[in-house]
mmCIF file of C-alpha atoms and ligand atoms in Angstrom:
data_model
loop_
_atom_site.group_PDB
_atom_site.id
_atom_site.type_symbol
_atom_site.label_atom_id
_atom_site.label_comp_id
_atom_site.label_asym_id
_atom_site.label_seq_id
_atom_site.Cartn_x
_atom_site.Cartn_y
_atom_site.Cartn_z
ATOM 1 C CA UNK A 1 4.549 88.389 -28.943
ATOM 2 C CA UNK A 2 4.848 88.499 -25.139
ATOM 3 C CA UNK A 3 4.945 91.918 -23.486
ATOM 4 C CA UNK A 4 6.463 92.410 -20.033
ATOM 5 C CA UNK A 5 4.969 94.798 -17.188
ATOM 6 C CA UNK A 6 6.602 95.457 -14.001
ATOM 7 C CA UNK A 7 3.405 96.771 -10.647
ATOM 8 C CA UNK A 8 3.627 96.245 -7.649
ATOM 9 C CA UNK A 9 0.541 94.993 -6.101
ATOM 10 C CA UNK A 10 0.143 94.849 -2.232
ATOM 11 C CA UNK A 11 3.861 96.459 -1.718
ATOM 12 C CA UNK A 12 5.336 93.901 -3.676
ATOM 13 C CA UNK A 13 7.260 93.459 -7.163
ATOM 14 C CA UNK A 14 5.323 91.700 -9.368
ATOM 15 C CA UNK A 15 7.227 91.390 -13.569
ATOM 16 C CA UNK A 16 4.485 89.683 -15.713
ATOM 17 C CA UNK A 17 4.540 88.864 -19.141
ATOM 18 C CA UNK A 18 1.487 89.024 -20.905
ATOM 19 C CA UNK A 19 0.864 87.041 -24.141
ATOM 20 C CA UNK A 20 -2.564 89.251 -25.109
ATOM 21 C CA UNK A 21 -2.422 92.682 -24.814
ATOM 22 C CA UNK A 22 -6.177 93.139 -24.276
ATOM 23 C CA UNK A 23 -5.743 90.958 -20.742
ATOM 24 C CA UNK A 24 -7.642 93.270 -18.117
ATOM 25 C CA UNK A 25 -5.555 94.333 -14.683
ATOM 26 C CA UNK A 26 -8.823 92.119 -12.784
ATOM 27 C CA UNK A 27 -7.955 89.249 -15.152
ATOM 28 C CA UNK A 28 -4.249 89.365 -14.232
ATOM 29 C CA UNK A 29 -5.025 89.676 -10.993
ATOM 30 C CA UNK A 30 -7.314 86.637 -10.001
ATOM 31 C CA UNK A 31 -6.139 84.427 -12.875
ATOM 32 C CA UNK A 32 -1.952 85.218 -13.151
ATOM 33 C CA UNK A 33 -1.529 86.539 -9.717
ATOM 34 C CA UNK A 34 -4.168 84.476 -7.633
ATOM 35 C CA UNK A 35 -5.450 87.271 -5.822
ATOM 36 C CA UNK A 36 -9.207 86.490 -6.360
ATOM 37 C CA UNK A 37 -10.497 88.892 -3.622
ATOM 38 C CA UNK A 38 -11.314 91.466 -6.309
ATOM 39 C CA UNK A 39 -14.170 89.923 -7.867
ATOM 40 C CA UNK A 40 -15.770 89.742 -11.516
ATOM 41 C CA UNK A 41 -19.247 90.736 -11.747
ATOM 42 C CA UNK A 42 -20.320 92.412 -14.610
ATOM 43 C CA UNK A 43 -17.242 93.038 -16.354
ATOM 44 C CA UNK A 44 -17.951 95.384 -18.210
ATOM 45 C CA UNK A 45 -17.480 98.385 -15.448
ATOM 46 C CA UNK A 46 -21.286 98.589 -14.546
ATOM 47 C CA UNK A 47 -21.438 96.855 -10.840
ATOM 48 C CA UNK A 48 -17.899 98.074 -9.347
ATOM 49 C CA UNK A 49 -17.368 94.710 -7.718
ATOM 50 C CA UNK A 50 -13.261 94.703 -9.017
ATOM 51 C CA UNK A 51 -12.581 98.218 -7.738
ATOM 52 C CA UNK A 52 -8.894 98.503 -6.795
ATOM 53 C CA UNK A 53 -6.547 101.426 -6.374
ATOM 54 C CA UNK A 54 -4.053 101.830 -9.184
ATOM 55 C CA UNK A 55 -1.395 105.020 -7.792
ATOM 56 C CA UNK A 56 -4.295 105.824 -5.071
ATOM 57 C CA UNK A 57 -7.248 106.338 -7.219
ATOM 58 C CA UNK A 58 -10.130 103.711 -7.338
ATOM 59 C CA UNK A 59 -10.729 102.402 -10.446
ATOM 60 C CA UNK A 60 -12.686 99.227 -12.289
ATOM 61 C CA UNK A 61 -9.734 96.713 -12.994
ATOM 62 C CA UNK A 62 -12.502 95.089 -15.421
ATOM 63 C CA UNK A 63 -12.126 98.062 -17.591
ATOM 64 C CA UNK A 64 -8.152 99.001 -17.766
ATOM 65 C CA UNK A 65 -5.431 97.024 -19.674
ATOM 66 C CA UNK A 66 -3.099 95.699 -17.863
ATOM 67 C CA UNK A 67 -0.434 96.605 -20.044
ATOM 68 C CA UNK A 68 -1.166 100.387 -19.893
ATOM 69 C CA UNK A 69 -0.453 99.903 -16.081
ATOM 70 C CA UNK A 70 3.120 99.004 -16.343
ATOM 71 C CA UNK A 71 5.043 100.771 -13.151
ATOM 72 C CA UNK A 72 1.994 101.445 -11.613
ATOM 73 C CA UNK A 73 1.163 100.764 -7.840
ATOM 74 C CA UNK A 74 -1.690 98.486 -7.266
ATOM 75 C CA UNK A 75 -3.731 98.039 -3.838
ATOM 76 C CA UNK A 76 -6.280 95.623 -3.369
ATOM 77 C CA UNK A 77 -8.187 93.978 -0.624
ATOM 78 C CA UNK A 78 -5.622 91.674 0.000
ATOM 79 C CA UNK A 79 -3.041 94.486 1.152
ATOM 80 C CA UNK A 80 -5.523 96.766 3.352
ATOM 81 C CA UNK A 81 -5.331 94.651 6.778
ATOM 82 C CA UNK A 82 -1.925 95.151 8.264
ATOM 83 C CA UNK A 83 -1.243 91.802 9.496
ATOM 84 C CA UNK A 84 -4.281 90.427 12.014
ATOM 85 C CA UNK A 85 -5.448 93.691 12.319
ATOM 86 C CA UNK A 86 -8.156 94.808 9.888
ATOM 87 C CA UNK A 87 -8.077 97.809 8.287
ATOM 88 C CA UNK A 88 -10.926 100.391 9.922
ATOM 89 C CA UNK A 89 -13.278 99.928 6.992
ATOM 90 C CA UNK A 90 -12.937 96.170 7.286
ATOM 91 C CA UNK A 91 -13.975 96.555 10.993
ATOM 92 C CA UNK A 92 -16.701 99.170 10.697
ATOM 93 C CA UNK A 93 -18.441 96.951 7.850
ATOM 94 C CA UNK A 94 -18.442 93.997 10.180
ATOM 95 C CA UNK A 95 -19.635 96.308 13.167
ATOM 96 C CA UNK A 96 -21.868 97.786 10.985
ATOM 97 C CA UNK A 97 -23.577 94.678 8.873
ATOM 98 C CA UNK A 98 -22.447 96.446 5.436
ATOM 99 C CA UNK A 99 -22.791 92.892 3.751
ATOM 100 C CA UNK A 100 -24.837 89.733 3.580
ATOM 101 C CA UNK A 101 -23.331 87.699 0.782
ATOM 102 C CA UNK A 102 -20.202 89.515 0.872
ATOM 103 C CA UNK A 103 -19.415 89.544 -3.042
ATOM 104 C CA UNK A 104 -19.776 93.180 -2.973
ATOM 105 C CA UNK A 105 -17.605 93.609 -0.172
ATOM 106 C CA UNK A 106 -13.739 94.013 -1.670
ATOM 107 C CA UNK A 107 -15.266 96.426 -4.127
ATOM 108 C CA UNK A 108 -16.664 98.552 -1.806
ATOM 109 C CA UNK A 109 -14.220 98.332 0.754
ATOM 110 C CA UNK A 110 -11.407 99.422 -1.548
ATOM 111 C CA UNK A 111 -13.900 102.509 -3.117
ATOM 112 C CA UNK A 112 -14.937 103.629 -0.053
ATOM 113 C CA UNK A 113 -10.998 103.792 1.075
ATOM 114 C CA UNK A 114 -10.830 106.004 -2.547
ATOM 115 C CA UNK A 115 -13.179 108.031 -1.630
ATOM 116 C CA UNK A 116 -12.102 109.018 1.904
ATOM 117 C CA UNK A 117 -8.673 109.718 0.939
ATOM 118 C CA UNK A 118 -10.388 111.795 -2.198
ATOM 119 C CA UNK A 119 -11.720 113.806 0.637
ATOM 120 C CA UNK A 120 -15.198 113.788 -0.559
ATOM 121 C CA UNK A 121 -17.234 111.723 1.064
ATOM 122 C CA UNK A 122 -17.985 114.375 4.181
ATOM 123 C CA UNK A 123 -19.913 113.206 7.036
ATOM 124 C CA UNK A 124 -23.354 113.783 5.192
ATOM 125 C CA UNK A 125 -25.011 109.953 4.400
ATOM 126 C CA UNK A 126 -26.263 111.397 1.246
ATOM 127 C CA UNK A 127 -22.895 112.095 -0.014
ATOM 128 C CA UNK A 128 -21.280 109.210 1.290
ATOM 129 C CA UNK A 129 -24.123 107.463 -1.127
ATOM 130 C CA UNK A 130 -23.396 109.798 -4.301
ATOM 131 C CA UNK A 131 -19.672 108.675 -3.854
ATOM 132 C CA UNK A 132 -20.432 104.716 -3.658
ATOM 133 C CA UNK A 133 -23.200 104.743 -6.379
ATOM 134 C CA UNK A 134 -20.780 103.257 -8.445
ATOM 135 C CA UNK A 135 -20.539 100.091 -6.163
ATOM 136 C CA UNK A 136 -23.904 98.096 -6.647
ATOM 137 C CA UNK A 137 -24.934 95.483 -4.227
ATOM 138 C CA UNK A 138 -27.363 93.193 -4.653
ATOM 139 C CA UNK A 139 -28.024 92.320 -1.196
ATOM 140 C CA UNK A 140 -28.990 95.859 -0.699
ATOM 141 C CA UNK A 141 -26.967 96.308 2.384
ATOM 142 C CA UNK A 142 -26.846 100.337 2.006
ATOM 143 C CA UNK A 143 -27.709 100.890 4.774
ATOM 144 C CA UNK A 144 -24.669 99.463 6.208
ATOM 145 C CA UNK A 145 -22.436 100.494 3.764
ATOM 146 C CA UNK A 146 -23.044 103.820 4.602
ATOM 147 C CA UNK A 147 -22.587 103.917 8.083
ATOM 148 C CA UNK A 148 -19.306 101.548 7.732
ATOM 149 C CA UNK A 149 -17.648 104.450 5.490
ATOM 150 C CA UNK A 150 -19.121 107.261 7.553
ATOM 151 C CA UNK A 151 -17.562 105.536 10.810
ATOM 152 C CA UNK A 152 -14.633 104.542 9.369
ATOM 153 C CA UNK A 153 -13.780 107.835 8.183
ATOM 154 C CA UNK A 154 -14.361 109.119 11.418
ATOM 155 C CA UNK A 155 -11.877 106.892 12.766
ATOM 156 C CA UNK A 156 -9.356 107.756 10.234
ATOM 157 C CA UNK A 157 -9.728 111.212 10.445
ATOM 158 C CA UNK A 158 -9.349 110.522 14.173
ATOM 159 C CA UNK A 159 -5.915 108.837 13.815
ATOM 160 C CA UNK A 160 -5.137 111.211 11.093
ATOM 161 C CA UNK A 161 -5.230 114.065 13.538
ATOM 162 C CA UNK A 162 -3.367 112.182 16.757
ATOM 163 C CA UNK A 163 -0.328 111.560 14.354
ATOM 164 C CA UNK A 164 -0.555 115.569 13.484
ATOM 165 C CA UNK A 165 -0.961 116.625 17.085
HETATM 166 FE FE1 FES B 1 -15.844 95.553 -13.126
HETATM 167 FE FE2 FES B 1 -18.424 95.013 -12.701
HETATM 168 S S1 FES B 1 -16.748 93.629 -12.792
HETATM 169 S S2 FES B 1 -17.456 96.977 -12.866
HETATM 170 FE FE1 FES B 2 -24.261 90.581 -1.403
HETATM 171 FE FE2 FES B 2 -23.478 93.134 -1.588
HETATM 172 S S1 FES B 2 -23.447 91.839 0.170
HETATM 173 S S2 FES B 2 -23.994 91.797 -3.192
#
């Protein structure tokens, strides 16, 4: 029995039909919908390499059905960058060195984005850390990690106020 879903992932319609209902959202999203920035590590929602944002909370695709997600609105490092220009936490983890393989990377890119707009990562490193602990990195770039988010939320906070003002 095939099920249908409608998302849309990046700003964009997607209608799938599934033919298993236990297909994860990261499954159906590197292997149906060839967006293989969010990666697989552990799958089994321990590592936090396939974060996404499903209606603008991060989440581990490796751990939600895909089918429970029908209508939902799907971001993922593919639709952060508008255009050539990189989204600020793209550019503050280059400027920063947050990553040395880089498999990490879209995970913590799109968590960190969760947890500014959550509000709660503050300008104190050690909370900044307590909010990405769920985003492991075997590289052990930390360091840079957390100065990417704390800049980058700077910056966004930044053009957050101009707009206001
Ligand atoms: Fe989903 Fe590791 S692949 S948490
Ligand atoms: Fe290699 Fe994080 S940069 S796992």
């Amino acid at each position: 029995m095939n099920l249908s879903i409608s998302l849309t992932v990046n700003g964009v319609r997607r209608n799938v039909e599934l033919d298993d209902p236990r297909v994860t959202l990261l499954d159906l999203l590197r292997e149906r919908l060839d967006l293989t920035g969010t990666k697989k590590g552990c799958d089994r929602g321990q590592c936090g390499a396939c974060t996404v944002l499903v209606d603008g909370r991060r989440i581990n695709s490796c751990l939600a059905l895909a089918v429970s997600l029908d209508g939902a609105d799907i971001l993922t490092i593919e639709g952060v960058a508008r255009g050539s220009e990189l989204h600020p936490l793209q550019a503050a983890f280059i400027a920063h060195d947050g990553l040395q393989c880089g498999f990490c990377t879209p995970g913590q890119i799109m968590s960190a984005i969760g947890l500014i707009e959550e509000g709660q990562a503050g300008d104190d490193p050690e909370r900044v850390r307590e909010g990405m602990s769920g985003n492991l990195c075997r590289c052990g770039a930390y360091a840079g990690i957390t100065q990417a988010v704390l800049d980058a939320q700077q910056t966004l906070t930044e053009a957050k106020q101009g707009r206001a003002a």
